[in-house]
Amino acid sequence: MEGENVDSTDHLSPSSEKKCRESANSAASTRLRAAEAVLFPCAHHHRAVVLCTAAGKAAKKGRPAVMGGTVFWITCPHLNNVIARIERNGGVKAAAQVLSRQPTAMAKHFASHVRYTERVKTLLTAQQWDFFLAHFVEPEKGSSRLFGNAAVSHADDVKCLHAWVAQALARAANPIGEGIINLILFFHLLISDYRKGVDSDDNDASLKHYMDSPIPLYDFLTQAFSQDTKSEREIEFTIGNEPKRVSYSWISDPVVLEALQIDLCQRCLDVYLFLEGRSPRVSSKRRLN
């Protein structure tokens, strides 16, 4: 479901601003955190990433839903769980370190903010785009500009890994999301090989220790920000004290990921079960992310 592509660069007049605000605030309670379009499918839960324009901060305590700076949301609980584990294990810090240490990484991160805005523009209605532009892209003096799907107030911030993955799967390419998606697929490959006995000398603890460390995420984000365009890559790493090398097919485009019919949801669940040793708890919270 795509809205009109509106070319609007000027700040809104007071009357237009009022109209946009009233339009945004007129959302019925049924629209609160409601998915408006499926942007990436999920085999088990129908939708992995959705467009939602009614999840703003004012949508609390019974107040009408309004648009927020984040419009792409992960709704697959298994994908959410694995990303949350990566965050708990130092994922946000590792991403920030890559941005600060890699010469070209920050420029590519900034470029992803532009792609986010361009992608959002193709999905919103004319009134929604006017509201989004006036509040998050070109706000009035005294208000903060927000960047990317994480809606960060500084262009070099990371804040939330879920948001970057959602942005990547919603076809607004960004290296952080791309690196995390490939890391999850790589983890699944390692587990599959482990269960086949390819790495039978490794015990569960050593493999889990490697997967739970920030090292693989740092390495994969470095790969994502690199100039390497090859799909077939050799991933070098160490489990315990033993160096390893595994061939891995890197995926940069969510369209390719979908076309390959890779069950991202099931692979996330497999990774979670291996690391946690139990089924995930079912949350009763009514939330998108």
Short mmCIF file of C-alpha atoms in Angstrom, two decimals:
data_model
loop_
_atom_site.label_atom_id
_atom_site.label_comp_id
_atom_site.label_asym_id
_atom_site.label_seq_id
_atom_site.Cartn_x
_atom_site.Cartn_y
_atom_site.Cartn_z
CA MET A 1 0.00 0.00 0.00
CA GLU A 2 1.81 3.10 -1.23
CA GLY A 3 0.76 6.71 -0.86
CA GLU A 4 1.25 9.64 -3.16
CA ASN A 5 4.79 10.76 -3.85
CA VAL A 6 4.59 14.47 -2.96
CA ASP A 7 7.34 16.93 -3.77
CA SER A 8 7.22 19.30 -0.80
CA THR A 9 10.27 21.14 0.48
CA ASP A 10 8.93 24.34 2.05
CA HIS A 11 7.84 24.65 5.67
CA LEU A 12 4.09 24.49 6.15
CA SER A 13 2.01 27.60 6.64
CA PRO A 14 0.24 27.87 10.02
CA SER A 15 -3.07 26.82 8.46
CA SER A 16 -1.50 23.84 6.66
CA GLU A 17 0.38 22.89 9.82
CA LYS A 18 -2.90 22.92 11.76
CA LYS A 19 -4.57 20.82 9.07
CA CYS A 20 -1.76 18.25 9.09
CA ARG A 21 -1.75 18.07 12.87
CA GLU A 22 -5.53 17.65 12.98
CA SER A 23 -5.30 14.94 10.33
CA ALA A 24 -2.60 13.10 12.26
CA ASN A 25 -4.44 13.48 15.56
CA SER A 26 -7.75 12.33 14.13
CA ALA A 27 -6.61 8.71 13.96
CA ALA A 28 -9.13 6.42 15.59
CA SER A 29 -8.09 4.29 18.53
CA THR A 30 -8.18 1.25 16.24
CA ARG A 31 -5.24 2.77 14.33
CA LEU A 32 -3.03 2.96 17.40
CA ARG A 33 0.06 0.93 16.51
CA ALA A 34 -1.90 -0.69 13.69
CA ALA A 35 0.01 -2.11 10.72
CA GLU A 36 -0.87 -0.34 7.47
CA ALA A 37 1.25 -2.40 5.08
CA VAL A 38 3.45 -5.48 5.19
CA LEU A 39 6.93 -4.52 3.99
CA PHE A 40 8.68 -7.84 4.59
CA PRO A 41 6.86 -11.17 5.02
CA CYS A 42 7.20 -13.71 7.80
CA ALA A 43 6.38 -17.38 7.22
CA HIS A 44 5.11 -17.95 10.75
CA HIS A 45 3.55 -14.60 11.68
CA HIS A 46 2.58 -13.31 8.19
CA ARG A 47 4.53 -10.10 8.64
CA ALA A 48 8.07 -9.46 9.83
CA VAL A 49 8.25 -5.72 9.14
CA VAL A 50 5.32 -3.36 8.74
CA LEU A 51 4.56 0.27 8.02
CA CYS A 52 2.91 1.96 11.00
CA THR A 53 2.38 5.72 11.08
CA ALA A 54 0.39 5.76 14.34
CA ALA A 55 2.98 4.93 16.97
CA GLY A 56 4.10 8.39 18.05
CA LYS A 57 4.76 9.48 21.62
CA ALA A 58 1.37 11.18 21.94
CA ALA A 59 -0.37 7.86 21.36
CA LYS A 60 -0.52 7.06 25.08
CA LYS A 61 -3.06 7.16 27.91
CA GLY A 62 -6.01 7.10 25.57
CA ARG A 63 -4.87 10.07 23.49
CA PRO A 64 -5.21 9.88 19.69
CA ALA A 65 -2.47 8.17 17.75
CA VAL A 66 -0.06 10.46 15.92
CA MET A 67 2.81 9.89 13.57
CA GLY A 68 6.29 9.37 14.98
CA GLY A 69 9.71 9.55 13.38
CA THR A 70 9.87 5.74 13.28
CA VAL A 71 7.48 4.21 10.74
CA PHE A 72 9.07 0.79 10.04
CA TRP A 73 8.49 -1.78 12.81
CA ILE A 74 9.49 -5.40 13.38
CA THR A 75 6.51 -7.58 14.25
CA CYS A 76 8.15 -11.03 14.08
CA PRO A 77 8.79 -11.96 17.74
CA HIS A 78 11.63 -14.35 16.88
CA LEU A 79 13.52 -11.66 14.95
CA ASN A 80 12.87 -9.22 17.79
CA ASN A 81 14.20 -11.71 20.37
CA VAL A 82 17.47 -12.37 18.55
CA ILE A 83 18.14 -8.67 17.96
CA ALA A 84 17.38 -7.96 21.63
CA ARG A 85 19.97 -10.57 22.63
CA ILE A 86 22.54 -8.97 20.33
CA GLU A 87 21.80 -5.60 21.94
CA ARG A 88 22.19 -7.03 25.46
CA ASN A 89 25.57 -8.43 24.49
CA GLY A 90 26.97 -5.03 23.54
CA GLY A 91 25.56 -4.68 20.03
CA VAL A 92 24.84 -0.96 20.15
CA LYS A 93 28.32 -0.20 21.48
CA ALA A 94 29.92 -2.42 18.83
CA ALA A 95 28.00 -0.60 16.08
CA ALA A 96 29.08 2.78 17.47
CA GLN A 97 32.71 1.60 17.53
CA VAL A 98 32.57 0.56 13.87
CA LEU A 99 31.17 3.98 12.94
CA SER A 100 33.91 5.78 14.83
CA ARG A 101 36.80 3.62 13.64
CA GLN A 102 36.03 2.92 9.98
CA PRO A 103 36.91 5.92 7.76
CA THR A 104 33.98 5.55 5.36
CA ALA A 105 31.44 4.05 7.75
CA MET A 106 30.00 7.30 9.07
CA ALA A 107 29.43 8.69 5.58
CA LYS A 108 27.55 5.53 4.63
CA HIS A 109 25.53 5.74 7.83
CA PHE A 110 24.58 9.33 6.99
CA ALA A 111 23.62 8.28 3.45
CA SER A 112 21.24 5.68 4.88
CA HIS A 113 19.28 8.49 6.56
CA VAL A 114 18.61 10.00 3.13
CA ARG A 115 17.44 6.63 1.79
CA TYR A 116 15.09 6.31 4.76
CA THR A 117 13.46 9.66 4.05
CA GLU A 118 13.15 8.82 0.34
CA ARG A 119 11.57 5.45 1.09
CA VAL A 120 9.14 6.91 3.62
CA LYS A 121 8.04 9.50 1.08
CA THR A 122 6.96 6.77 -1.35
CA LEU A 123 4.77 5.09 1.28
CA LEU A 124 2.89 8.00 2.86
CA THR A 125 -0.12 9.94 1.70
CA ALA A 126 0.28 13.61 0.80
CA GLN A 127 -0.96 14.78 4.22
CA GLN A 128 1.17 12.23 6.07
CA TRP A 129 4.27 13.27 4.13
CA ASP A 130 3.65 16.96 4.86
CA PHE A 131 3.40 16.16 8.57
CA PHE A 132 6.50 13.92 8.51
CA LEU A 133 8.53 16.51 6.58
CA ALA A 134 7.53 19.39 8.84
CA HIS A 135 8.18 17.57 12.11
CA PHE A 136 11.10 15.22 11.48
CA VAL A 137 12.98 16.26 8.32
CA GLU A 138 12.66 20.04 8.20
CA PRO A 139 11.35 21.01 11.65
CA GLU A 140 10.86 24.58 12.78
CA LYS A 141 13.68 26.38 14.55
CA GLY A 142 14.01 25.07 18.08
CA SER A 143 12.86 21.55 17.20
CA SER A 144 15.20 18.64 16.60
CA ARG A 145 15.76 17.04 13.21
CA LEU A 146 15.41 13.26 13.45
CA PHE A 147 17.51 10.81 11.45
CA GLY A 148 16.72 7.35 10.12
CA ASN A 149 14.17 4.83 11.29
CA ALA A 150 15.67 4.95 14.79
CA ALA A 151 14.63 8.63 14.86
CA VAL A 152 17.91 9.67 16.48
CA SER A 153 18.53 13.35 17.16
CA HIS A 154 22.17 13.17 16.04
CA ALA A 155 23.05 11.73 12.64
CA ASP A 156 25.93 9.68 14.04
CA ASP A 157 23.86 7.94 16.75
CA VAL A 158 22.87 4.26 16.76
CA LYS A 159 20.34 3.96 19.63
CA CYS A 160 18.37 0.86 18.57
CA LEU A 161 19.40 -2.09 16.41
CA HIS A 162 15.80 -3.17 15.84
CA ALA A 163 15.09 0.06 13.97
CA TRP A 164 18.01 -0.36 11.56
CA VAL A 165 17.07 -3.97 10.77
CA ALA A 166 13.47 -2.89 10.16
CA GLN A 167 14.72 -0.13 7.86
CA ALA A 168 16.88 -2.54 5.87
CA LEU A 169 14.06 -5.07 5.45
CA ALA A 170 11.72 -2.24 4.42
CA ARG A 171 14.06 -1.60 1.47
CA ALA A 172 15.72 1.54 2.77
CA ALA A 173 19.23 0.14 2.73
CA ASN A 174 21.54 0.75 5.66
CA PRO A 175 24.75 -1.11 6.57
CA ILE A 176 23.90 -1.67 10.25
CA GLY A 177 20.68 -3.51 9.43
CA GLU A 178 22.37 -5.39 6.61
CA GLY A 179 25.21 -6.52 8.87
CA ILE A 180 22.85 -7.77 11.60
CA ILE A 181 20.66 -9.70 9.14
CA ASN A 182 23.72 -11.42 7.70
CA LEU A 183 25.07 -12.11 11.18
CA ILE A 184 21.85 -13.92 12.12
CA LEU A 185 21.97 -15.99 8.92
CA PHE A 186 25.64 -16.76 9.62
CA PHE A 187 24.81 -17.88 13.16
CA HIS A 188 22.21 -20.25 11.73
CA LEU A 189 24.82 -21.67 9.35
CA LEU A 190 27.22 -22.27 12.25
CA ILE A 191 24.53 -24.03 14.26
CA SER A 192 23.55 -26.18 11.28
CA ASP A 193 27.16 -27.23 10.71
CA TYR A 194 27.62 -27.88 14.43
CA ARG A 195 24.59 -30.17 14.53
CA LYS A 196 25.84 -32.05 11.47
CA GLY A 197 29.06 -32.77 13.30
CA VAL A 198 31.21 -30.60 11.04
CA ASP A 199 32.57 -28.93 14.16
CA SER A 200 32.09 -31.89 16.47
CA ASP A 201 35.18 -31.01 18.51
CA ASP A 202 33.61 -27.76 19.63
CA ASN A 203 31.31 -27.89 22.61
CA ASP A 204 28.14 -25.87 23.06
CA ALA A 205 29.73 -23.49 25.53
CA SER A 206 32.52 -22.39 23.18
CA LEU A 207 30.19 -21.77 20.28
CA LYS A 208 27.67 -19.92 22.45
CA HIS A 209 30.45 -17.82 23.96
CA TYR A 210 31.55 -16.74 20.47
CA MET A 211 27.99 -16.00 19.32
CA ASP A 212 27.22 -14.01 22.47
CA SER A 213 30.34 -11.86 22.26
CA PRO A 214 30.32 -8.49 20.44
CA ILE A 215 33.19 -9.69 18.22
CA PRO A 216 31.11 -11.30 15.42
CA LEU A 217 28.79 -8.30 15.21
CA TYR A 218 31.76 -5.93 14.98
CA ASP A 219 33.25 -8.09 12.22
CA PHE A 220 29.99 -8.30 10.27
CA LEU A 221 29.29 -4.59 10.54
CA THR A 222 32.83 -3.94 9.31
CA GLN A 223 32.01 -6.18 6.34
CA ALA A 224 28.72 -4.35 5.75
CA PHE A 225 30.48 -0.96 5.67
CA SER A 226 33.32 -2.22 3.48
CA GLN A 227 33.71 -1.74 -0.27
CA ASP A 228 33.50 -5.50 -0.84
CA THR A 229 30.74 -6.26 -3.34
CA LYS A 230 31.32 -10.01 -3.57
CA SER A 231 28.46 -12.22 -2.45
CA GLU A 232 30.70 -15.18 -1.62
CA ARG A 233 32.93 -14.31 1.31
CA GLU A 234 35.29 -16.16 3.61
CA ILE A 235 34.45 -15.43 7.24
CA GLU A 236 37.39 -15.96 9.58
CA PHE A 237 36.83 -16.28 13.31
CA THR A 238 37.99 -18.15 16.40
CA ILE A 239 36.05 -20.53 18.64
CA GLY A 240 37.94 -21.27 21.80
CA ASN A 241 41.55 -21.08 20.66
CA GLU A 242 40.96 -22.64 17.28
CA PRO A 243 40.81 -20.47 14.15
CA LYS A 244 37.96 -21.19 11.75
CA ARG A 245 37.07 -20.24 8.20
CA VAL A 246 33.58 -20.60 6.75
CA SER A 247 32.28 -19.73 3.28
CA TYR A 248 29.24 -17.50 3.52
CA SER A 249 26.92 -16.02 0.87
CA TRP A 250 26.42 -12.37 1.79
CA ILE A 251 22.98 -10.88 1.10
CA SER A 252 22.72 -7.13 0.57
CA ASP A 253 19.22 -6.82 -0.83
CA PRO A 254 16.02 -7.80 1.05
CA VAL A 255 14.42 -8.50 -2.34
CA VAL A 256 17.03 -11.21 -2.88
CA LEU A 257 16.46 -12.49 0.66
CA GLU A 258 12.74 -12.78 -0.01
CA ALA A 259 13.28 -14.31 -3.47
CA LEU A 260 15.53 -17.01 -2.01
CA GLN A 261 12.61 -17.92 0.27
CA ILE A 262 14.88 -17.93 3.28
CA ASP A 263 12.72 -18.41 6.35
CA LEU A 264 14.24 -15.64 8.43
CA CYS A 265 11.70 -16.18 11.22
CA GLN A 266 12.50 -19.89 11.65
CA ARG A 267 16.22 -19.24 11.51
CA CYS A 268 15.91 -16.62 14.23
CA LEU A 269 13.98 -19.11 16.35
CA ASP A 270 16.66 -21.78 15.79
CA VAL A 271 19.37 -19.33 16.87
CA TYR A 272 17.38 -18.29 19.93
CA LEU A 273 16.67 -21.89 20.99
CA PHE A 274 20.35 -22.81 20.65
CA LEU A 275 21.52 -19.85 22.72
CA GLU A 276 18.74 -19.82 25.32
CA GLY A 277 18.05 -23.54 25.55
CA ARG A 278 14.32 -22.89 25.92
CA SER A 279 11.35 -21.57 23.98
CA PRO A 280 10.83 -17.80 24.05
CA ARG A 281 8.28 -16.37 26.43
CA VAL A 282 5.12 -15.00 24.88
CA SER A 283 4.70 -11.32 25.67
CA SER A 284 1.26 -10.00 26.50
CA LYS A 285 2.26 -6.43 25.65
CA ARG A 286 0.44 -4.87 22.74
CA ARG A 287 3.38 -3.46 20.84
CA LEU A 288 5.00 -3.47 17.45
CA ASN A 289 8.61 -3.59 18.55
#
